[in-house]
mmCIF file with all atom_site columns, C-alpha atoms in Angstrom:
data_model
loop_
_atom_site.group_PDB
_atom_site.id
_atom_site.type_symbol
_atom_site.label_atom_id
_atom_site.label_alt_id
_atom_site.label_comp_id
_atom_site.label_asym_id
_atom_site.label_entity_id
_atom_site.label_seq_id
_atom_site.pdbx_PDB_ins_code
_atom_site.Cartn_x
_atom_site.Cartn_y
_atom_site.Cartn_z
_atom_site.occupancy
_atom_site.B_iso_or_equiv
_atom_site.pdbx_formal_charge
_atom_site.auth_seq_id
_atom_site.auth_comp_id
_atom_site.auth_asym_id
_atom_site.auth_atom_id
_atom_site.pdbx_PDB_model_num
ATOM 1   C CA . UNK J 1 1   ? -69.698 -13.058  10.576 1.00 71.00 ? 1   UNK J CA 1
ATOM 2   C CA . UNK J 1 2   ? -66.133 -14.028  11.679 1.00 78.00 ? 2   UNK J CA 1
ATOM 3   C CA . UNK J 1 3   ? -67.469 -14.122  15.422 1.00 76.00 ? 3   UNK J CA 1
ATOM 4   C CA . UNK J 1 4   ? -69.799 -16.296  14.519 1.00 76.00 ? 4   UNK J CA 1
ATOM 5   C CA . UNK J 1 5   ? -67.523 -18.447  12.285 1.00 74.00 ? 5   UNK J CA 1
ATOM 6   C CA . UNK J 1 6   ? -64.996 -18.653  15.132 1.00 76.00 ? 6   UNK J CA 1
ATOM 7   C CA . UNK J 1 7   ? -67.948 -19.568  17.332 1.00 74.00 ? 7   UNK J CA 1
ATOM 8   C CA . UNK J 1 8   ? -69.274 -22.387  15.246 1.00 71.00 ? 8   UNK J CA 1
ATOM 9   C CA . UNK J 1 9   ? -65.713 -24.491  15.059 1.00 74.00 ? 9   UNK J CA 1
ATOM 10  C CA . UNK J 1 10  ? -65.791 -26.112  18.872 1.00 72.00 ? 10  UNK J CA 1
ATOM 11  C CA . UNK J 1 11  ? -69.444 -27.118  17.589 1.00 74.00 ? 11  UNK J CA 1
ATOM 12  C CA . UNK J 1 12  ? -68.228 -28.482  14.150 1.00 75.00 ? 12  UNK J CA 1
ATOM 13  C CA . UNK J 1 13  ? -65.588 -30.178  16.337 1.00 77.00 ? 13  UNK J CA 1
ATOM 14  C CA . UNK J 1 14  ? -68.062 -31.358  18.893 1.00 71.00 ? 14  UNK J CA 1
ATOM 15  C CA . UNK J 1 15  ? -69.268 -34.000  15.683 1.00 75.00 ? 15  UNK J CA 1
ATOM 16  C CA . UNK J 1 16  ? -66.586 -35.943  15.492 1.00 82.00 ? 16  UNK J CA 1
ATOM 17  C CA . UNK J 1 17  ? -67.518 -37.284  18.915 1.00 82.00 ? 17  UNK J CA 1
ATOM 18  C CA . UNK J 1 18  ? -70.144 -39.169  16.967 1.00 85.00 ? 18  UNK J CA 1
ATOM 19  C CA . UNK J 1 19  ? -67.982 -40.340  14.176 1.00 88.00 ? 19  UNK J CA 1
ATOM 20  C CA . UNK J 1 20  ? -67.474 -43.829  16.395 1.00 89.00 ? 20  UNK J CA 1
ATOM 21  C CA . UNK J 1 21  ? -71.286 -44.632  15.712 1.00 92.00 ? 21  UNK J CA 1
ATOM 22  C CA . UNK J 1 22  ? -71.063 -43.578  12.587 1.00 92.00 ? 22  UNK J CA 1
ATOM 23  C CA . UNK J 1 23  ? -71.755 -47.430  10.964 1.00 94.00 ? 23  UNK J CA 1
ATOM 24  C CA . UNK J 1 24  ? -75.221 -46.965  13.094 1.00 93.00 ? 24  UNK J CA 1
ATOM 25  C CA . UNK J 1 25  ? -76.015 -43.408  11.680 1.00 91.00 ? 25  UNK J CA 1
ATOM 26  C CA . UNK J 1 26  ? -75.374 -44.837  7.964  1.00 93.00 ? 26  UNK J CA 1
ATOM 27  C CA . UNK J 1 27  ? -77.319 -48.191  8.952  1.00 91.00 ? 27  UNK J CA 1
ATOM 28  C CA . UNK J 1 28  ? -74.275 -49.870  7.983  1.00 95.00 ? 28  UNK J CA 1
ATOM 29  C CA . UNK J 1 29  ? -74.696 -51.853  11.378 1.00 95.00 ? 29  UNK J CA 1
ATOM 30  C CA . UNK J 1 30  ? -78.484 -52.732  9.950  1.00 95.00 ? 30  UNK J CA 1
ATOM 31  C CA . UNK J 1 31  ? -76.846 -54.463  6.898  1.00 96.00 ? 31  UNK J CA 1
ATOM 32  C CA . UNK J 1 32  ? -74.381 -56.165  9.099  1.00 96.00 ? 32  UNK J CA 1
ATOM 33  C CA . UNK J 1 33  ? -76.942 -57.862  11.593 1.00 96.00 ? 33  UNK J CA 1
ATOM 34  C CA . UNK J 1 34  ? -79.141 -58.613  8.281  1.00 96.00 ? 34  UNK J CA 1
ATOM 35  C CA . UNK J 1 35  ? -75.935 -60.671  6.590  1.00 96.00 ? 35  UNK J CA 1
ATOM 36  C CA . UNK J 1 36  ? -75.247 -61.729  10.071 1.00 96.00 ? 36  UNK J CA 1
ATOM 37  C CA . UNK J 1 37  ? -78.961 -63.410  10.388 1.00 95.00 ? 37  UNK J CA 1
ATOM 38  C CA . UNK J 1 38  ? -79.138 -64.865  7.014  1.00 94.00 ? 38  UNK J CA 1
ATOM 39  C CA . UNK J 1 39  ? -75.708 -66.567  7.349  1.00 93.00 ? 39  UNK J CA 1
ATOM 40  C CA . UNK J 1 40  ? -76.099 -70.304  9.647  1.00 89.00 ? 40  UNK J CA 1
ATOM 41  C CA . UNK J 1 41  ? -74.543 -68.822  13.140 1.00 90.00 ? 41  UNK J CA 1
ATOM 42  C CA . UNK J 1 42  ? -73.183 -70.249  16.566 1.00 88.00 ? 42  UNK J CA 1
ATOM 43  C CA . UNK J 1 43  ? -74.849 -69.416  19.595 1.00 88.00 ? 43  UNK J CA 1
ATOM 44  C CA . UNK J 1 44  ? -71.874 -68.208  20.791 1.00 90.00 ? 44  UNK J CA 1
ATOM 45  C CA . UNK J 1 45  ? -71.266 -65.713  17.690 1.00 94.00 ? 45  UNK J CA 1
ATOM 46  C CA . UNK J 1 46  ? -74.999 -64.242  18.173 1.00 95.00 ? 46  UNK J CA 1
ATOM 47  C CA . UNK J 1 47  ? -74.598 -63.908  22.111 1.00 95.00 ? 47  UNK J CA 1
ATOM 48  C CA . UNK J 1 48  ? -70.996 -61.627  21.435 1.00 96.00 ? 48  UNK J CA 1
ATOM 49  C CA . UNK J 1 49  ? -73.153 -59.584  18.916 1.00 96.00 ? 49  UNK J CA 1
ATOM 50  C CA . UNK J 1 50  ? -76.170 -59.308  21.233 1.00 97.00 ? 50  UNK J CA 1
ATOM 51  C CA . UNK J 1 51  ? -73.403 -58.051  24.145 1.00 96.00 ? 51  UNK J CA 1
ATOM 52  C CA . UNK J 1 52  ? -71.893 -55.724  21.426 1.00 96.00 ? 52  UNK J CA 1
ATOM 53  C CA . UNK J 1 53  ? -74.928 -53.964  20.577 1.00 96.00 ? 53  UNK J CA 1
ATOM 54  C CA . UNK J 1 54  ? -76.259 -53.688  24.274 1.00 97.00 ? 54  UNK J CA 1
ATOM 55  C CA . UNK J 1 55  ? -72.663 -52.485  25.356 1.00 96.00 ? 55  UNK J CA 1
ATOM 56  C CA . UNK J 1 56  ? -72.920 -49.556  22.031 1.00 95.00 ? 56  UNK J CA 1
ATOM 57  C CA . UNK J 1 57  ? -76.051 -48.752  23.629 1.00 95.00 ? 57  UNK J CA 1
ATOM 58  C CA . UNK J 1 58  ? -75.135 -48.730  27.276 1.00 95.00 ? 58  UNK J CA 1
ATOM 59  C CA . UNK J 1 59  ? -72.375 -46.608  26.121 1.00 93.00 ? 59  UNK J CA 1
ATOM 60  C CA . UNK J 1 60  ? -74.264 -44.034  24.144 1.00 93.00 ? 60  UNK J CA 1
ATOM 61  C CA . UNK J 1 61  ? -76.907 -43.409  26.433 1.00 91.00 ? 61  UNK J CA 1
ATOM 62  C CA . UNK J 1 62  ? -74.981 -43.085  29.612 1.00 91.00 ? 62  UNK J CA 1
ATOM 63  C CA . UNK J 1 63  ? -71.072 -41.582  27.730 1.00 88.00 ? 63  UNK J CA 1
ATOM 64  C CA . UNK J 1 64  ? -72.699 -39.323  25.580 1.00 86.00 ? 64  UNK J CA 1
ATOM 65  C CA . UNK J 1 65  ? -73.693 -35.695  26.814 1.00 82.00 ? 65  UNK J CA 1
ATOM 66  C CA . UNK J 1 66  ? -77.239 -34.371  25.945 1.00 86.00 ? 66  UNK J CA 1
ATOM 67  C CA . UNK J 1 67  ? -76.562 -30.853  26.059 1.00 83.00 ? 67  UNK J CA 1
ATOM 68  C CA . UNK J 1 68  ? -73.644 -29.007  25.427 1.00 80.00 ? 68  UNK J CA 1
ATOM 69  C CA . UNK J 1 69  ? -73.125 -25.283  25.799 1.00 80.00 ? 69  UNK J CA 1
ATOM 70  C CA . UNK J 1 70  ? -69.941 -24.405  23.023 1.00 74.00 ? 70  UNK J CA 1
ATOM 71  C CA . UNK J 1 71  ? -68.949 -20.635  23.492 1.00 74.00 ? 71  UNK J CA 1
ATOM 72  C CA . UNK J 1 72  ? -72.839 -18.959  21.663 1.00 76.00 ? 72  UNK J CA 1
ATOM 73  C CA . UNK J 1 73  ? -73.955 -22.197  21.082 1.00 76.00 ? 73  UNK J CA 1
ATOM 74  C CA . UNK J 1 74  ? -76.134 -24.619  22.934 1.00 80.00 ? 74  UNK J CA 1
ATOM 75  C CA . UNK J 1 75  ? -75.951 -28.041  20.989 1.00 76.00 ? 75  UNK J CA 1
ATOM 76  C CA . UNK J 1 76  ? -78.993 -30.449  21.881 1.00 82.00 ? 76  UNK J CA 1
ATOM 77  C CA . UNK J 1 77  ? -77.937 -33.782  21.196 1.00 84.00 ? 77  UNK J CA 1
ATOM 78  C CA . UNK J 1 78  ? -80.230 -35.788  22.895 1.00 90.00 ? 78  UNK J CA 1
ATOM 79  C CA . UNK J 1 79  ? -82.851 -37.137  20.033 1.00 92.00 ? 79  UNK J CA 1
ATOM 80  C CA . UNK J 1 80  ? -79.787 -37.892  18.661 1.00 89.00 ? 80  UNK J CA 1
ATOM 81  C CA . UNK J 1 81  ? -78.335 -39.847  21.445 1.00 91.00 ? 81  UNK J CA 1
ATOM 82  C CA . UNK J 1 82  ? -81.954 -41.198  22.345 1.00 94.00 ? 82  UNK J CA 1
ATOM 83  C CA . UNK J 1 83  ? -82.564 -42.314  18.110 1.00 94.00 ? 83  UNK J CA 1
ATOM 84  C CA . UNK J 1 84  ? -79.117 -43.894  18.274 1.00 95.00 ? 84  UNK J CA 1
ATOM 85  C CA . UNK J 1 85  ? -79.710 -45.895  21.332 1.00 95.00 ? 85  UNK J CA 1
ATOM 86  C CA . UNK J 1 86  ? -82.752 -46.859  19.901 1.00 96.00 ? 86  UNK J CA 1
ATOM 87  C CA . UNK J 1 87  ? -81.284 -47.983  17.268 1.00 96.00 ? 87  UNK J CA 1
ATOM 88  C CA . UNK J 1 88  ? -78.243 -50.239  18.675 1.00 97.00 ? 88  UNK J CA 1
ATOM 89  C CA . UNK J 1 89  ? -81.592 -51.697  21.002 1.00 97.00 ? 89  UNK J CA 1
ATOM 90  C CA . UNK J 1 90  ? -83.983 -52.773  18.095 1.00 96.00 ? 90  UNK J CA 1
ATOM 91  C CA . UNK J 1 91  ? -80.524 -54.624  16.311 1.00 97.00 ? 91  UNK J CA 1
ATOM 92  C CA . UNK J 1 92  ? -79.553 -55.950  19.537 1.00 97.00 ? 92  UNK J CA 1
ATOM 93  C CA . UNK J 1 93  ? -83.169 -57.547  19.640 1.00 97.00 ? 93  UNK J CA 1
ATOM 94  C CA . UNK J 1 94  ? -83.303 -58.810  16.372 1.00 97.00 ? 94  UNK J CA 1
ATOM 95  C CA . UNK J 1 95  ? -80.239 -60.851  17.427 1.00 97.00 ? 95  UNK J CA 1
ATOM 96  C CA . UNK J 1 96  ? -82.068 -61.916  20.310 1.00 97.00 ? 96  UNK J CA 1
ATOM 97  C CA . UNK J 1 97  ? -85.130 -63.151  18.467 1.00 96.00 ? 97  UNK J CA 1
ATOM 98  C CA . UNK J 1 98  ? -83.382 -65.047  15.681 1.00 95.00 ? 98  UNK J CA 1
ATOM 99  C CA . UNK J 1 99  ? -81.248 -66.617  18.749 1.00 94.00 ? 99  UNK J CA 1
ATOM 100 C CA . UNK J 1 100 ? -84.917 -67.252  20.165 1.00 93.00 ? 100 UNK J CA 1
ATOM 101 C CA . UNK J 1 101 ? -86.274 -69.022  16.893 1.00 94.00 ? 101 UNK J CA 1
ATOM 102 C CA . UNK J 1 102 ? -83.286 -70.881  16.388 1.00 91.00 ? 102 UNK J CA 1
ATOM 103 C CA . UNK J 1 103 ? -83.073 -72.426  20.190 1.00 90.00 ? 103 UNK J CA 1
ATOM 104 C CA . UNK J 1 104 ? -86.956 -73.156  19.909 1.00 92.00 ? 104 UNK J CA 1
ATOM 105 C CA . UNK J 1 105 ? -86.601 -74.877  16.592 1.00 92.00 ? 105 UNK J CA 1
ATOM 106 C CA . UNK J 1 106 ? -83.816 -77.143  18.046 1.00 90.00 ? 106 UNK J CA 1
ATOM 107 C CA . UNK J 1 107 ? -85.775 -78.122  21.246 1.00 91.00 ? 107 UNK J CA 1
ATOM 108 C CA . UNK J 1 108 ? -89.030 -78.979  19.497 1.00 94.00 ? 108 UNK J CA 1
ATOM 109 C CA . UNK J 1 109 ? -86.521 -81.170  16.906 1.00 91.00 ? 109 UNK J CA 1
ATOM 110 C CA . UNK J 1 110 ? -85.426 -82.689  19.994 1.00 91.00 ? 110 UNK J CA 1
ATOM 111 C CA . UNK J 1 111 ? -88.839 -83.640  21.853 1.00 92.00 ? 111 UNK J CA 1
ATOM 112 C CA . UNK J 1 112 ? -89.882 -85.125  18.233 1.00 94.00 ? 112 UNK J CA 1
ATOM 113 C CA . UNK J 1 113 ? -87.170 -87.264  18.484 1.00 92.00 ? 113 UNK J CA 1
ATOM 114 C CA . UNK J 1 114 ? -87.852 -88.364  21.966 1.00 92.00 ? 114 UNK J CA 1
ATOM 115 C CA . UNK J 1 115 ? -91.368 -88.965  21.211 1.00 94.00 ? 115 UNK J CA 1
ATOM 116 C CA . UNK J 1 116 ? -90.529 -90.875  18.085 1.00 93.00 ? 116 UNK J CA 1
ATOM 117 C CA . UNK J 1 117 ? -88.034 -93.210  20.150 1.00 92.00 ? 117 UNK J CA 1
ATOM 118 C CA . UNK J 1 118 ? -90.882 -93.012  23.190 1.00 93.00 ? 118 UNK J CA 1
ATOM 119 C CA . UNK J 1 119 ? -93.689 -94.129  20.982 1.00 93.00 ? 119 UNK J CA 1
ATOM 120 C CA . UNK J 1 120 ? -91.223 -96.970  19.260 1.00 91.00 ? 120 UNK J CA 1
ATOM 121 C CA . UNK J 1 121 ? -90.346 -97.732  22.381 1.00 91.00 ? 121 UNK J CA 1
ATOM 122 C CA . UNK J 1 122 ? -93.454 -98.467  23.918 1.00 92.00 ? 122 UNK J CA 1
ATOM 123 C CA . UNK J 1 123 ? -95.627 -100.377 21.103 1.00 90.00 ? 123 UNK J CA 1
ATOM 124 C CA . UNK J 1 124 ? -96.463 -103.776 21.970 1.00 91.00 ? 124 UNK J CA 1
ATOM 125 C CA . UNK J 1 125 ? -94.828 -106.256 19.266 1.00 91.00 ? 125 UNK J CA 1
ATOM 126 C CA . UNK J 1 126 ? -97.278 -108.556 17.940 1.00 92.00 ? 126 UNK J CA 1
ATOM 127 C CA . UNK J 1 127 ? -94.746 -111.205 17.112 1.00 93.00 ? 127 UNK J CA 1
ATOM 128 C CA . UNK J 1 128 ? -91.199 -112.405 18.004 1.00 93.00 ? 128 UNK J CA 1
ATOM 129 C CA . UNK J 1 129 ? -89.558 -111.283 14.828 1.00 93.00 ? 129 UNK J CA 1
ATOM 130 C CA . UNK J 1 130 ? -90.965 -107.339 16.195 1.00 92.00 ? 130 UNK J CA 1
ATOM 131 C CA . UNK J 1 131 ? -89.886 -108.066 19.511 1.00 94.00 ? 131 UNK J CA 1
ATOM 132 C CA . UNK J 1 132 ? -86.302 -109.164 18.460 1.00 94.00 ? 132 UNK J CA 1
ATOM 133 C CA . UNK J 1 133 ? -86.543 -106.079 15.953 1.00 93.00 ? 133 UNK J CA 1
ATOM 134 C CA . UNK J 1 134 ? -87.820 -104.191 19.458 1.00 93.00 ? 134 UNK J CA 1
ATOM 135 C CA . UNK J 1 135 ? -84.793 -104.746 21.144 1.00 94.00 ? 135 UNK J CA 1
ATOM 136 C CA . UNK J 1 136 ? -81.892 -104.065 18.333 1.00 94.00 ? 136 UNK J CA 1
ATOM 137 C CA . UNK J 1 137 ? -83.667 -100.718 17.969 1.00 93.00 ? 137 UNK J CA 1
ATOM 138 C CA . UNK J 1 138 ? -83.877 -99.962  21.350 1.00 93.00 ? 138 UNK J CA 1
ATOM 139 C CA . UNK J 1 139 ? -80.083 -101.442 21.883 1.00 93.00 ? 139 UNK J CA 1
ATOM 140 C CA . UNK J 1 140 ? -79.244 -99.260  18.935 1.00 92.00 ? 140 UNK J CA 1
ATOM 141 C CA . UNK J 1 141 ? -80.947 -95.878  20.667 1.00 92.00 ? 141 UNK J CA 1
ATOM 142 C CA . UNK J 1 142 ? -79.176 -96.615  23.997 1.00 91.00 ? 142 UNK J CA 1
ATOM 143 C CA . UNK J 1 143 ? -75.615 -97.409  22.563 1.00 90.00 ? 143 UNK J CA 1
ATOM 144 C CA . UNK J 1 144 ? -75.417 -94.778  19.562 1.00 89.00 ? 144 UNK J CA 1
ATOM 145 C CA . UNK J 1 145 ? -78.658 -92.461  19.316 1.00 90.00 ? 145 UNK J CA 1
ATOM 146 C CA . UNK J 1 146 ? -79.196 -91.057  22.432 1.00 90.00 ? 146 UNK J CA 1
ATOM 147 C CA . UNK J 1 147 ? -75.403 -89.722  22.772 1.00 89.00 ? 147 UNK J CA 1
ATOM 148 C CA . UNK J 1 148 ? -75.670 -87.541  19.857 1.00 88.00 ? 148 UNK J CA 1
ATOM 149 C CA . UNK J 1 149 ? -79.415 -86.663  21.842 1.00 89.00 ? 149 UNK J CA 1
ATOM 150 C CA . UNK J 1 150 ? -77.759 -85.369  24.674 1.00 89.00 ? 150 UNK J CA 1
ATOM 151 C CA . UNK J 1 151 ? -74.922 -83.641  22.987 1.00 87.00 ? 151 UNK J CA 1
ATOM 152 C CA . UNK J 1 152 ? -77.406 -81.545  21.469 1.00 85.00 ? 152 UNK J CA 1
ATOM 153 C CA . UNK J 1 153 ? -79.107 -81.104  24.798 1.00 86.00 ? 153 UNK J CA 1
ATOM 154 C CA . UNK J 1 154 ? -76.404 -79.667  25.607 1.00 84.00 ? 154 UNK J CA 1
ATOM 155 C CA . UNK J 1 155 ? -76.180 -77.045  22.266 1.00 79.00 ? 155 UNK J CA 1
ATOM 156 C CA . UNK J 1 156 ? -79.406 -76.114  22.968 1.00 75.00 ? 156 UNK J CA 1
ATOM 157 C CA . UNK J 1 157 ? -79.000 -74.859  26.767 1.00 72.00 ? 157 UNK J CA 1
#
């Protein structure tokens, strides 16, 4: 029994070099990404989480041994290594789809707004009092609307 004790420590030591992914083992990370999503975001904030989650996974997969012979013992870590990867993957692509939905929703905003001005744009007055009406509103769109258009162009790349 005390061989074996003595035996087992370098293994009981050899779990601590999981303790830095401990937030993903207790799905602590899960409830972070699911506050994360439900809160309004920058692009930018969602891209640094997308790079942190695909860095944690990088870094398990290719950091972390699979096997590792300790004295009597042969520790098999990699379902472990493989379910924690998974893991930091499927968060990282949650990111990515809500990032996704977000920069789709924006676009199509922006083409209905184009077509709106577009189809305004183009209908043939019928009197003067549309035409002059016409031409403030397209004045208007080409002085004042169509600089806050292309400053969300530019969100949206």
């Amino acid at each position: 029994k005390e061989v074996v004790d003595r035996e087992f420590i370098p293994a009981q030591e050899h779990t601590k070099v999981f303790e830095k992914y401990r937030f993903l083992i207790n799905k602590e990370a899960d409830q972070f990404v699911e506050k994360f999503l439900s809160e309004d975001q920058q692009f930018d904030d969602m891209k640094a989480q997308v790079v942190r989650f695909k860095e944690l996974a990088d870094d398990i997969v290719y950091n972390s041994r699979k096997v590792i012979r300790l004295g009597m013992f042969e520790l098999h870590c990699d379902e472990l290594v493989r379910a924690l990867s998974k893991r930091a993957d499927s968060l990282c692509a949650k990111i990515l789809i809500k990032m996704s939905k977000t920069n789709m929703d924006l676009n199509k905003g922006l083409c209905e707004e184009y077509e709106a001005i577009a189809g305004k744009a183009l209908a043939t007055p019928a009197n003067t009092e549309q035409l002059m009406e016409l031409k403030n509103y397209i004045i208007n769109v080409r002085e004042e609307r169509i600089f806050g258009l292309e400053e969300r162009i530019i969100q949206a790349k």
